[in-house]
Coordinates of C-alpha atoms in Angstrom, one line a residue:
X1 CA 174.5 82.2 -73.6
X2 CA 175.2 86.0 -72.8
X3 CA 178.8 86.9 -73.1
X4 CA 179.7 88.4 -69.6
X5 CA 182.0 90.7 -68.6
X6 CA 183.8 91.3 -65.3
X7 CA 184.1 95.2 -63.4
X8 CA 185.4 96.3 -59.8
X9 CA 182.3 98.2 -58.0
X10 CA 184.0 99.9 -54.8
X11 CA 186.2 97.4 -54.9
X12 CA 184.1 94.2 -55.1
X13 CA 184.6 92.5 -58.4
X14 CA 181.1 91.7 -60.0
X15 CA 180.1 89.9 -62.8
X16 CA 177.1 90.6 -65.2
X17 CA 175.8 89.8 -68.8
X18 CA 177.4 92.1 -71.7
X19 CA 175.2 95.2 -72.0
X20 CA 173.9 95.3 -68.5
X21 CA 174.1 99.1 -66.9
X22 CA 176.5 100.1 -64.3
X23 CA 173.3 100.7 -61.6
X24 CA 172.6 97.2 -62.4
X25 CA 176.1 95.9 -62.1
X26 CA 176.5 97.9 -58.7
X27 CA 172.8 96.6 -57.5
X28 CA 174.3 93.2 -57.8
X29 CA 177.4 94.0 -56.2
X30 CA 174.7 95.1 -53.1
X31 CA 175.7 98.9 -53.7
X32 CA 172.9 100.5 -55.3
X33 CA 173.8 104.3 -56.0
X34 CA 170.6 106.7 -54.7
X35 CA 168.5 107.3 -57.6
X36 CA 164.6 108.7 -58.5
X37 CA 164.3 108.3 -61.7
X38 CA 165.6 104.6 -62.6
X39 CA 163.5 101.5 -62.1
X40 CA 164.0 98.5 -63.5
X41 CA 160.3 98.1 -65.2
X42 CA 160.5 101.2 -66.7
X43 CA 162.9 102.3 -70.0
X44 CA 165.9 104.7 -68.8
X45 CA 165.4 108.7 -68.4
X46 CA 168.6 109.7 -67.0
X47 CA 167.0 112.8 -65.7
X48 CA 167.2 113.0 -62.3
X49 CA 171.3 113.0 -62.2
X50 CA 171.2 111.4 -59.0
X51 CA 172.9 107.9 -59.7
X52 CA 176.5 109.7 -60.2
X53 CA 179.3 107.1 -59.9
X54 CA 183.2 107.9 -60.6
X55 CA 185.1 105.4 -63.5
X56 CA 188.4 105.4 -63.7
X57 CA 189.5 106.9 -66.8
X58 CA 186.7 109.0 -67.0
X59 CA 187.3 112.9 -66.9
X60 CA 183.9 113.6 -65.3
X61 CA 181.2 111.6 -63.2
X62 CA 178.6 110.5 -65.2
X63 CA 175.0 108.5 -64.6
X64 CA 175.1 104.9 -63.6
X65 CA 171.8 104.0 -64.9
X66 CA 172.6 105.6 -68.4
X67 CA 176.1 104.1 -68.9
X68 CA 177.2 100.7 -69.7
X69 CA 179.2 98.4 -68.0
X70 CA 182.3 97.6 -69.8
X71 CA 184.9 94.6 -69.0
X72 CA 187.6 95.9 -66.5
X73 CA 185.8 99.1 -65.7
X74 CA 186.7 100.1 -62.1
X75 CA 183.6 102.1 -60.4
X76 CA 183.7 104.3 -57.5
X77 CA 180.0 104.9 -55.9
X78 CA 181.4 106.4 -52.8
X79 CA 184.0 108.7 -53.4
X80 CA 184.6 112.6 -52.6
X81 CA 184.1 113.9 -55.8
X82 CA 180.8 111.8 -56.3
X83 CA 179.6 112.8 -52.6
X84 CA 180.0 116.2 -53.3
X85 CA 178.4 115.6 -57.0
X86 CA 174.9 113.6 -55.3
X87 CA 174.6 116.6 -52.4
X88 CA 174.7 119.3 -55.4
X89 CA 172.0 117.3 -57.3
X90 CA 170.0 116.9 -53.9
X91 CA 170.4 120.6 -53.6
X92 CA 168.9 121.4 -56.3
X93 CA 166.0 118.9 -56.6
X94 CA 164.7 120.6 -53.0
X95 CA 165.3 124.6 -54.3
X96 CA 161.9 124.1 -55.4
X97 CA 160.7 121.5 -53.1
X98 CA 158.6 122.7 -50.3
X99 CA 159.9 121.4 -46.8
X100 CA 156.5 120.1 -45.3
X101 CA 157.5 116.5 -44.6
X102 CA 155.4 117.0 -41.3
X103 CA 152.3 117.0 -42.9
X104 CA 153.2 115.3 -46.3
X105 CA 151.5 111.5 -46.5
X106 CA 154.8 110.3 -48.5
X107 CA 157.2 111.0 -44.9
X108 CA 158.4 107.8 -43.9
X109 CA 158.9 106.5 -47.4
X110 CA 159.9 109.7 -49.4
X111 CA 163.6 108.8 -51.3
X112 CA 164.0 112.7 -51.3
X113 CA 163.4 112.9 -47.7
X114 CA 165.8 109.5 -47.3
X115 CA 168.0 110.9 -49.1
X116 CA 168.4 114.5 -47.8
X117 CA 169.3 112.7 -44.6
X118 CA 171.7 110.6 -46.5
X119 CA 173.4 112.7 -49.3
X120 CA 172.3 116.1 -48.7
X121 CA 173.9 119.3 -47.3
X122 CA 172.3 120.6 -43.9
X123 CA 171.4 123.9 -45.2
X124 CA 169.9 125.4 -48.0
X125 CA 171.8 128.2 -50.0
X126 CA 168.5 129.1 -51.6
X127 CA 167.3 132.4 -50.7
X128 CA 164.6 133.0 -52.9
X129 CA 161.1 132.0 -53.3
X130 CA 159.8 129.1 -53.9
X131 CA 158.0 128.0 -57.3
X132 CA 154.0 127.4 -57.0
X133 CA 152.2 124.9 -58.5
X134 CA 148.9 123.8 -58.0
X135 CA 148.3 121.3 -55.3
X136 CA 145.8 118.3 -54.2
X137 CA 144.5 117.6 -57.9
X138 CA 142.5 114.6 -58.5
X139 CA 143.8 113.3 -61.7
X140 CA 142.1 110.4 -61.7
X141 CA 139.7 108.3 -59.2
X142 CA 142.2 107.1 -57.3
X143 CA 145.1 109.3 -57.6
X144 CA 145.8 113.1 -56.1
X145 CA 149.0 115.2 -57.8
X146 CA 150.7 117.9 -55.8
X147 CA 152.8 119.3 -58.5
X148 CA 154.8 121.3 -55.8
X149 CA 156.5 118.0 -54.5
X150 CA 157.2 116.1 -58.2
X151 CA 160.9 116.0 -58.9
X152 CA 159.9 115.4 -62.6
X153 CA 161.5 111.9 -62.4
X154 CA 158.8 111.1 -65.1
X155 CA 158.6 107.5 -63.8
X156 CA 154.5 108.4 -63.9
X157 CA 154.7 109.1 -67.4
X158 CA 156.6 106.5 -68.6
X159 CA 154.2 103.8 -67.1
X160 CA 151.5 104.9 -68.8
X161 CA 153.4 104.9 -72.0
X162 CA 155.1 101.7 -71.5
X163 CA 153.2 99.7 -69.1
X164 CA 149.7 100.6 -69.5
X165 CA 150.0 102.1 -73.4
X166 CA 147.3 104.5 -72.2
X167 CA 149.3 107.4 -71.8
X168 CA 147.3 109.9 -69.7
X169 CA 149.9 111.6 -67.6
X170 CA 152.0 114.0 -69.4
X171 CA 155.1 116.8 -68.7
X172 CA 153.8 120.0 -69.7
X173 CA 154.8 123.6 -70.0
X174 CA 158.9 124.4 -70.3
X175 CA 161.8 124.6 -68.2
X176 CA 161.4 125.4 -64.1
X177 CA 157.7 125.7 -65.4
X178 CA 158.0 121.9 -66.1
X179 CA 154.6 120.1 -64.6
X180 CA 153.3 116.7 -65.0
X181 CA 149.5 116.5 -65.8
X182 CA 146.7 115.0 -67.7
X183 CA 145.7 115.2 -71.1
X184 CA 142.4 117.1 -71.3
X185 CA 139.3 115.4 -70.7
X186 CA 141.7 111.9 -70.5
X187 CA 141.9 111.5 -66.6
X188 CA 144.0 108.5 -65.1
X189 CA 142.1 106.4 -65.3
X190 CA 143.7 103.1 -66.3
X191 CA 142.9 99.6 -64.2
X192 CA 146.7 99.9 -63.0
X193 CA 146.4 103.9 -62.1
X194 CA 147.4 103.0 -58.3
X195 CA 151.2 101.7 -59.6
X196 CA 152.2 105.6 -60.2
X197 CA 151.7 106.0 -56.8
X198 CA 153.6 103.4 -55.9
X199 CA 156.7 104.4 -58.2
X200 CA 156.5 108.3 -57.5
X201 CA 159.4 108.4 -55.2
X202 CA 158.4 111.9 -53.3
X203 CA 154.6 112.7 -52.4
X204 CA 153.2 114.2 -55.5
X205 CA 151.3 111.1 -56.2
X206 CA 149.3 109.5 -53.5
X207 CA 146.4 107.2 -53.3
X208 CA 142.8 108.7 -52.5
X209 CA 141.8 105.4 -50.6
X210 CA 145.0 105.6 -48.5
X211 CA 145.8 109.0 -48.3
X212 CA 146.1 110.9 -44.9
X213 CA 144.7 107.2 -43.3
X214 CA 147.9 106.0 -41.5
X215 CA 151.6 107.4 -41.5
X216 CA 153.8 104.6 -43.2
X217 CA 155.5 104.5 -40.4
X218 CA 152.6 102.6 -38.4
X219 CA 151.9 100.0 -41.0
X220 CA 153.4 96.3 -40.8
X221 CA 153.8 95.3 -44.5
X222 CA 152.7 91.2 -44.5
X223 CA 153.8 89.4 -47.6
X224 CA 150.8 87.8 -49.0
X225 CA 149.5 87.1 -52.3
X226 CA 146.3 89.1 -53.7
X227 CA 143.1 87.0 -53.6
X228 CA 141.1 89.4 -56.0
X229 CA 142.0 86.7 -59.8
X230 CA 143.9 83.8 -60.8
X231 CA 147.0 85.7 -61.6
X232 CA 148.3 85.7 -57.9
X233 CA 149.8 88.6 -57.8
X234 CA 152.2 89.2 -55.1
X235 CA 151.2 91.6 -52.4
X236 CA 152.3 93.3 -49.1
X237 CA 149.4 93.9 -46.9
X238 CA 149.9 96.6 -45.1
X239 CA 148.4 96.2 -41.3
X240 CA 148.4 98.3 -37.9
X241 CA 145.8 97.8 -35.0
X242 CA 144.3 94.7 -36.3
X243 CA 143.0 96.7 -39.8
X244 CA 144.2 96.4 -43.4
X245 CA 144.8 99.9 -44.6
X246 CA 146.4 99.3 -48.0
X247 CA 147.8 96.8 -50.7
X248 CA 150.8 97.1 -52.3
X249 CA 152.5 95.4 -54.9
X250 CA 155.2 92.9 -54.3
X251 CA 158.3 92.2 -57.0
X252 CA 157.9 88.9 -58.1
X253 CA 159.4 88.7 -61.6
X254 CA 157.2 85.1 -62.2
X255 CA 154.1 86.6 -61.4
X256 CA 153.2 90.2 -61.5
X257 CA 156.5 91.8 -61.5
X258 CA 156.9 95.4 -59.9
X259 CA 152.9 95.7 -60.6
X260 CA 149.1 95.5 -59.4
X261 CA 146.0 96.5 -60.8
X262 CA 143.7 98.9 -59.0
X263 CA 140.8 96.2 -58.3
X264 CA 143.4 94.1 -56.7
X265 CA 144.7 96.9 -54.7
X266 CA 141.4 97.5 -53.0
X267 CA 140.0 94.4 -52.6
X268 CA 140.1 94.8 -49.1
X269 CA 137.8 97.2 -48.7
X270 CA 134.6 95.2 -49.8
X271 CA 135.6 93.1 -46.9
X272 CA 136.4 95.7 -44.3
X273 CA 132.9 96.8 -45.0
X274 CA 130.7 93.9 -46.0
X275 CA 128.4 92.7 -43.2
X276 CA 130.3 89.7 -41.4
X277 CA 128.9 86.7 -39.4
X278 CA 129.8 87.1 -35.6
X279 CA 129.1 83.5 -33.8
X280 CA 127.5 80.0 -34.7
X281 CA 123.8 80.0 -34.9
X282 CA 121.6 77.8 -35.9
X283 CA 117.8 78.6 -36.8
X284 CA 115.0 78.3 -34.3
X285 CA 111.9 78.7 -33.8
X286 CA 111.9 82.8 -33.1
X287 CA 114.6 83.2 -35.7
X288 CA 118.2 82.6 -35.5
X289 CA 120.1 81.4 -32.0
X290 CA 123.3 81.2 -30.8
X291 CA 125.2 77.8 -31.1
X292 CA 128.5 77.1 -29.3
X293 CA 130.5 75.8 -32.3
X294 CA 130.8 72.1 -31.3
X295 CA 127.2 72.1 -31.4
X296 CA 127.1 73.7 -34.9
X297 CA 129.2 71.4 -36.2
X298 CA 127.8 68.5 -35.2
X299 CA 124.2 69.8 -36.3
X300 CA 126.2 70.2 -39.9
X301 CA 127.4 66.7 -39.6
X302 CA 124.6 65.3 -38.9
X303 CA 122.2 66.5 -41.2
X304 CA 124.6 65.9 -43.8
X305 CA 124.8 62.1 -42.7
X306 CA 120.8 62.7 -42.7
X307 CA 120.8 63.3 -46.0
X308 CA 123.3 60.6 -47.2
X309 CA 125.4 61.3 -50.7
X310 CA 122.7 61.3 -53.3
X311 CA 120.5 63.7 -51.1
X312 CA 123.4 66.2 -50.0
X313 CA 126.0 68.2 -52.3
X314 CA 128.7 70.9 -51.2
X315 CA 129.6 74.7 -53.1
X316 CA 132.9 75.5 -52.0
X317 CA 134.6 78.7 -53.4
X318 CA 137.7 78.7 -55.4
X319 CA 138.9 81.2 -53.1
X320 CA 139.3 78.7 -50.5
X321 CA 142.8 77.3 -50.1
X322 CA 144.4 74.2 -50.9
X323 CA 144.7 73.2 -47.2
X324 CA 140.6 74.4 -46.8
X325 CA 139.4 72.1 -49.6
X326 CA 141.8 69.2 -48.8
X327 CA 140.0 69.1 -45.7
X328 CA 136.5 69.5 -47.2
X329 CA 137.0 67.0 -50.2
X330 CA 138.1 64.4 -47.2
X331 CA 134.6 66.0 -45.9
X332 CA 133.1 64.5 -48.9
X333 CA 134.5 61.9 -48.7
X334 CA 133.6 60.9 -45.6
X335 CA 129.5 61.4 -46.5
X336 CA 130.2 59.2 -49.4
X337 CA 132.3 59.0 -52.8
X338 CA 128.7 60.1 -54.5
X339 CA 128.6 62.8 -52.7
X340 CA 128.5 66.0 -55.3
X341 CA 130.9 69.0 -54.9
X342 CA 131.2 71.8 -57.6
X343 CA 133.7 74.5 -57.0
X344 CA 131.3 76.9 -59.2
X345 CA 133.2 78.8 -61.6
X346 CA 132.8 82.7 -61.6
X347 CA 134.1 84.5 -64.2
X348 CA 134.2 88.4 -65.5
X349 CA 135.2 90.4 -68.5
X350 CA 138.1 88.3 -70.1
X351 CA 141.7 88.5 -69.4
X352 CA 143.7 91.7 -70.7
X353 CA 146.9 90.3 -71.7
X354 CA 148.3 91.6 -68.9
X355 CA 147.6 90.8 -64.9
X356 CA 143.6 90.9 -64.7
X357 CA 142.4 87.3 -65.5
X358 CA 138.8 86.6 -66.4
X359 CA 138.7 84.2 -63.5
X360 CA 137.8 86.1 -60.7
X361 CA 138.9 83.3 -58.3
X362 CA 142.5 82.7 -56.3
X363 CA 142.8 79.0 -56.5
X364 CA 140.7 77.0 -58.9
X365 CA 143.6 76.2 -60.4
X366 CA 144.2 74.6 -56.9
X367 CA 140.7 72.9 -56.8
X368 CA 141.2 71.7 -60.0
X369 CA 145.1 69.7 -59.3
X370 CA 142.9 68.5 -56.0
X371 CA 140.3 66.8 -58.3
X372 CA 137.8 68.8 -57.6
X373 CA 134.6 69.4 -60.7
X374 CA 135.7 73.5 -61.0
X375 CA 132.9 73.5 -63.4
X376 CA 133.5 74.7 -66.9
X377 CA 131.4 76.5 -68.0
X378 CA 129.0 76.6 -65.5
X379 CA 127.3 73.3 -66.2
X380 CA 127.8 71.4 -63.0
X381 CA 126.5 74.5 -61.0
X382 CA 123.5 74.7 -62.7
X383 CA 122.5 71.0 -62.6
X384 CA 123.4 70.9 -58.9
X385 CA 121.3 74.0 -58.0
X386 CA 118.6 72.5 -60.4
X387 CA 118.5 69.1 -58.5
X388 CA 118.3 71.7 -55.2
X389 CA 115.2 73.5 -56.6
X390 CA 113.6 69.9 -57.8
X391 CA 114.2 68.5 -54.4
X392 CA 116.4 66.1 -55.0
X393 CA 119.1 67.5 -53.5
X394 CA 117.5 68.3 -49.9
X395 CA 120.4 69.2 -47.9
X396 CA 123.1 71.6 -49.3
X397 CA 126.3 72.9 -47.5
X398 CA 127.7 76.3 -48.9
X399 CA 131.4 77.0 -48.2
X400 CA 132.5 80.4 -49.2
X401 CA 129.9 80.5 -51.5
X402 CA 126.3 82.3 -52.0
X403 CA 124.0 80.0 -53.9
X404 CA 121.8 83.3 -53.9
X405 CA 124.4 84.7 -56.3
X406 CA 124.6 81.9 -58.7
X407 CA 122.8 81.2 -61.7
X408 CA 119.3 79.1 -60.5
X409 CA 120.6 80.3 -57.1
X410 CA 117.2 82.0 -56.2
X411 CA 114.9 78.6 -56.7
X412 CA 117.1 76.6 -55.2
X413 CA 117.2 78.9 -51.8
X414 CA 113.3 79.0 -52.0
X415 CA 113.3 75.4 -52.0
X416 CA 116.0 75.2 -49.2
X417 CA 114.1 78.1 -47.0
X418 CA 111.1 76.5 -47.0
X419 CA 112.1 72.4 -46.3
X420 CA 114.8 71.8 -47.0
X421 CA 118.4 72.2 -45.1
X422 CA 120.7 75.0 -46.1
X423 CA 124.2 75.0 -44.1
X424 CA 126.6 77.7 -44.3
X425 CA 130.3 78.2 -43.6
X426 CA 131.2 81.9 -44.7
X427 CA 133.1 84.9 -43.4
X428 CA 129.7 87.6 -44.5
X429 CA 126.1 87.9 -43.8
X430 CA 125.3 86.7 -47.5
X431 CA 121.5 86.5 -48.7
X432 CA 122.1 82.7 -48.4
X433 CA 123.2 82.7 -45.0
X434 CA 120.2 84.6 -43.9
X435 CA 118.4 81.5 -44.8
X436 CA 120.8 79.3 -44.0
X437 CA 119.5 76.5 -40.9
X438 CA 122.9 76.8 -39.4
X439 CA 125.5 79.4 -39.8
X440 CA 129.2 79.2 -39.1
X441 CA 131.5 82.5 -39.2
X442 CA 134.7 81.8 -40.8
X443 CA 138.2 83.9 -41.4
X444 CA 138.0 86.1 -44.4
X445 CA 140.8 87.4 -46.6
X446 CA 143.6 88.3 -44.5
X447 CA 142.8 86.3 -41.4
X448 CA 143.7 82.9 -43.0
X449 CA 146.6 81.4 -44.1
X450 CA 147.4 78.8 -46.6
X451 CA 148.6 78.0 -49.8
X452 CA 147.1 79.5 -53.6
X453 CA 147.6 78.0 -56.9
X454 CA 147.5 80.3 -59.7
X455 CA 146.3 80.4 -63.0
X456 CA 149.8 79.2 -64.3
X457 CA 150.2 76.4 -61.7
X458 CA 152.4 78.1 -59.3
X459 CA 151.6 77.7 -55.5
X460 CA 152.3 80.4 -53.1
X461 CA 152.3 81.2 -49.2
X462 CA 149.1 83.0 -48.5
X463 CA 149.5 85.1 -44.9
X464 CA 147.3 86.2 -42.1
X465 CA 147.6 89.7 -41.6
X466 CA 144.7 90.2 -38.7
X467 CA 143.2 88.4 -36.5
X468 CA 139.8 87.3 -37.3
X469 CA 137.0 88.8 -35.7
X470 CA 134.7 87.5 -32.9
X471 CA 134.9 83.6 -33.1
X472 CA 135.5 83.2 -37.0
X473 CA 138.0 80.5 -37.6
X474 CA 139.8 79.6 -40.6
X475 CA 137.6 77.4 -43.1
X476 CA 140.1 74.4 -42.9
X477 CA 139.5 74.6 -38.9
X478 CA 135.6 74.7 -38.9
X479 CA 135.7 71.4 -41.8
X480 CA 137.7 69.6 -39.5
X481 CA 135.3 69.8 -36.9
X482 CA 132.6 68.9 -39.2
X483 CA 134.7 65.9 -40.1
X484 CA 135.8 65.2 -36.6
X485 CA 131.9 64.9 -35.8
X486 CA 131.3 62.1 -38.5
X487 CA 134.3 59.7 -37.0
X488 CA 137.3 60.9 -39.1
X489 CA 140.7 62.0 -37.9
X490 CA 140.8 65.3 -38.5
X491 CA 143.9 66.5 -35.9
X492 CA 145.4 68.8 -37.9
X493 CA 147.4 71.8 -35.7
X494 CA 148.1 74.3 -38.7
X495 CA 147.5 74.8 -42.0
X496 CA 151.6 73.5 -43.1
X497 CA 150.3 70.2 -41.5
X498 CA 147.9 69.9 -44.1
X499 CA 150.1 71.1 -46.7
X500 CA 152.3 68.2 -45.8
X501 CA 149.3 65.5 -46.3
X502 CA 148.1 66.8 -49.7
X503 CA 152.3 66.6 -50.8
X504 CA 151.8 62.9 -50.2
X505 CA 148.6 61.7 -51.5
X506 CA 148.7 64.4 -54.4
X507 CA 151.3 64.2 -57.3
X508 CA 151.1 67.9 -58.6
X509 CA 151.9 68.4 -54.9
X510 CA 154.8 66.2 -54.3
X511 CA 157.4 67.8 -52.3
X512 CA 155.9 71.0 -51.5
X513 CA 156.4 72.3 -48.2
X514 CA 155.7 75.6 -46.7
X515 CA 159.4 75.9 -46.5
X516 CA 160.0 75.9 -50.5
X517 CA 157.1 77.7 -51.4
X518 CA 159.3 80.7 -49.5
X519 CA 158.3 84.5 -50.4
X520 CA 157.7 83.7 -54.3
X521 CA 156.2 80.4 -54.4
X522 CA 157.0 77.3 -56.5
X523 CA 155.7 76.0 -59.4
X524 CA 154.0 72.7 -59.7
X525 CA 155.4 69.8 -61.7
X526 CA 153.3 69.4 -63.9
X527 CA 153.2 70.6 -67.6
X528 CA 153.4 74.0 -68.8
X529 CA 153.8 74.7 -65.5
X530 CA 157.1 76.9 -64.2
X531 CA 158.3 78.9 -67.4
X532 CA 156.2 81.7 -66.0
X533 CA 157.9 85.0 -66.9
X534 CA 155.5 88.6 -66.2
X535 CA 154.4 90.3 -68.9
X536 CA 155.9 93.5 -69.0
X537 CA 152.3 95.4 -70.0
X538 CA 149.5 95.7 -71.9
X539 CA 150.3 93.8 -75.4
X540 CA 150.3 96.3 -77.8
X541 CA 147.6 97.0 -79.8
X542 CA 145.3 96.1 -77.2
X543 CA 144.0 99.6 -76.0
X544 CA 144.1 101.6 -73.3
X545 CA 143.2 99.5 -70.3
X546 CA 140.0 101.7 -68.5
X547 CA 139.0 101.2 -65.1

């Protein structure tokens, strides 16, 4: 056990490990000094001079982030003489600093603009003409430097260095001539380039994708968790007028910890502008016509039923939640324990050590603790779509899921498009569901809430940000009335009610509640599950990580 050691932080005694920093001490002690170059991830710079705390004893102030804490120390965060010391600093970091907060994308989350207000003096004694630097440069494909507005905090160049180990960004030239930059012909171009963005605590960094969309000040950050691998990764989605404009990364030190990577980060875009399915329709004689959605799920349910359990089978995504497939694996089992479901596996690249999994799915994990064939390999999909193409599968129902995408996919939907019965439940206008007999819209990322499972076994709250469009309903909603149609009880109100019911007929879920999984999730009982600790970056000796 770590010796500990006791200190007075404005007067509130704290307690921390042996070794632990003063800015760490007075973050526990709830009074976190202001600071720009200090983050936790990150090793310590102590060049921004902004953290200046007064100890007793001590003839001058000094950096809390660079100091240790010592037992009996007695810390002063507030005082004159360290009031006076943070304005000077302040001072000096906006001699340089060009005053154009009105048009700067960072306004609204700027810590030099947060802290003007806070610490700084409110005029400038600086006379003289301000430095130029070169402004709106795309060092990388997602990220824009205006070297006017960096503070040289260097938290950019230490994340590539430590976090990334691809060191791209670099401080060049001497002095006030200081500027960050890129190596030549070495843009950013790392899978986890957006994170400098995030950690640049002024607007010299900002995202391409995001930049000059929205002021910050607009935007309703939802906690979520990213849908885009296994790993989970904690998100915020930021919303405002029924549109996702961003994703940002959420601390959660047993998951991703202060990071994401970049194909995370936009993973709402393919969905903002992927074709989406408006309204239930069900094919006709002069092409597709619109179904009221009882109707359409009764059609589903029926030819299902047609079909019996040795003539029908069910793809359901991986990215569907715990609470959707509870609901379609009592869906299965209402056709008839023989009834074949595959959650098809879909896999890409291979995990980096890191955040990015290989698994390109949110929850087979979760499909797998539901007893669900997640398909190993890719075996059970390929046997299923091959008894599709033979015709002995006649009737297939597609949840989340293009057959037309999967390997085999194309003979099976030949077969299906010319006799046989193709049913779809999807969010998008997918190749399949152009073929499809009937066609249900459902909720896509975003729009749904629920529960995840990650690749380590630890379930998490899943959010709706935005309200779906037209009549697309959440894939848990649309099952049920599928379900409701064959004779079942299905009278589930929300998706915690069916939480609730997979905590009590399923072990790995016993005693989970929406309520425990609260804003970091919970790990399953179950073994090697719950030890998770995030890695702190790409192993070493792994390479640069390239997007």
């Amino acid at each position: 056990m770590a010796e500990t050691i006791r200190l007075t932080i404005d007067g509130k005694a704290v307690e921390v490990d042996k070794g632990t920093s003063v800015i760490e001490a007075a973050r526990k002690a709830g009074v976190m000094p202001p600071h720009y170059c200090y983050h936790p991830g990150l090793t310590v710079a102590g060049n921004c001079r902004m953290c200046l705390v007064e100890i007793e004893k001590m003839p001058k102030l000094v950096t809390s982030c660079t100091t240790q804490a010592a037992d009996g120390m007695v810390v002063l965060t507030r005082s004159d003489k360290v009031k006076k010391g943070v304005a000077g600093v302040e001072e000096f970091l906006l001699a340089n600093h060009p005053l154009d907060c009105p048009i700067c994308d960072q306004a609204g989350e700027c810590r030099l603009q947060e802290y003007s207000f806070k610490y700084g003096n409110a005029g400038s004694r600086f006379r003289e003409h301000r430095m130029n630097f070169k402004k709106d440069v795309e060092v990388g494909p997602h990220v824009v430097l205006d070297s006017e507005r960096c503070i040289m905090c260097t938290r950019c160049v230490r994340f590539c260095d430590e976090v990334t180990r691809s060191s791209e960004l670099g401080v060049f030239q001497r002095g006030l001539h200081n500027e960050i930059g890129i190596f030549p012909g070495r843009p950013l171009a790392n899978d986890y380039s957006g994170n400098v963005v995030d950690i640049c605590p002024v607007g010299a960094l900002t995202l391409k994708e995001f930049r000059f969309q929205k002021r910050v000040w607009f935007i309703r950050d939802v906690p979520t968790v990213c849908g885009g691998c296994a790993a989970g990764c904690n998100v915020n989605l930021g919303t405002s007028e029924n549109r996702i404009y961003r994703l940002t990364p959420r601390e959660n030190q047993a998951v991703n910890g202060w990071w994401m990577c970049d194909e995370g980060r936009l993973s709402y875009k393919p969905i903002a502008e992927s074709k989406r399915l408006a309204d239930p329709e069900s094919k006709g004689g002069a092409g597709f016509e619109p179904s009221r959605l009882p109707d359409a799920a009764a059609k589903i349910a029926d030819r299902l039923k047609a079909a019996g359990p040795s003539g029908a089978a069910i793809l359901a995504s991986a990215n569907l939640t715990v609470e959707d497939l509870w609901v379609v694996k009592r869906l299965a089992g209402a056709i008839g324990p023989a009834l074949r479901v595959v959650v098809p596996e879909r896999l890409r690249g291979k995990d980096d050590g890191f955040l990015i999994k290989a698994d390109r799915t949110a929850n087979r994990k979760g499909a797998a603790l539901l007893g669900f064939d997640v398909d190993a390999g890719g075996g059970s999909t390929r046997a299923l779509l091959d008894d599709v193409a033979s015709g002995r599968i006649t009737t297939l129902l597609a949840i989340a899921e293009d057959p037309a995408a999967l390997p085999g996919g194309d003979r099976a939907l030949a077969v299906l498009a010319k006799g046989g019965q193709l049913l779809t439940i999807d969010p998008f206008l997918t190749v399949s569901a152009g073929a499809a007999a009937v066609r249900v819209p459902a909720a896509a990322y975003g729009e749904f809430e629920g529960t995840y499972v990650n690749f380590h076994g630890r379930a998490q709250r899943v959010r709706r940000a935005v309200t779906p469009r037209s009549s697309a309903l959440p894939v848990w909603q649309l099952v049920a009335l599928v379900l409701q149609r064959l004779g079942a009880t299905a009278a589930y109100g929300s998706a915690p009610d069916i939480l609730r019911e997979v905590a009590g007929a399923v072990p790995a879920f016993a005693g989970v509640t929406w309520t425990s999984l609260g804003a970091g999730g919970r790990a399953l009982e179950e073994p090697g599950a719950g030890a998770s600790i995030a890695p702190k970056g790409i192993p070493r000796g792994a390479g640069a990580a390239r997007g």
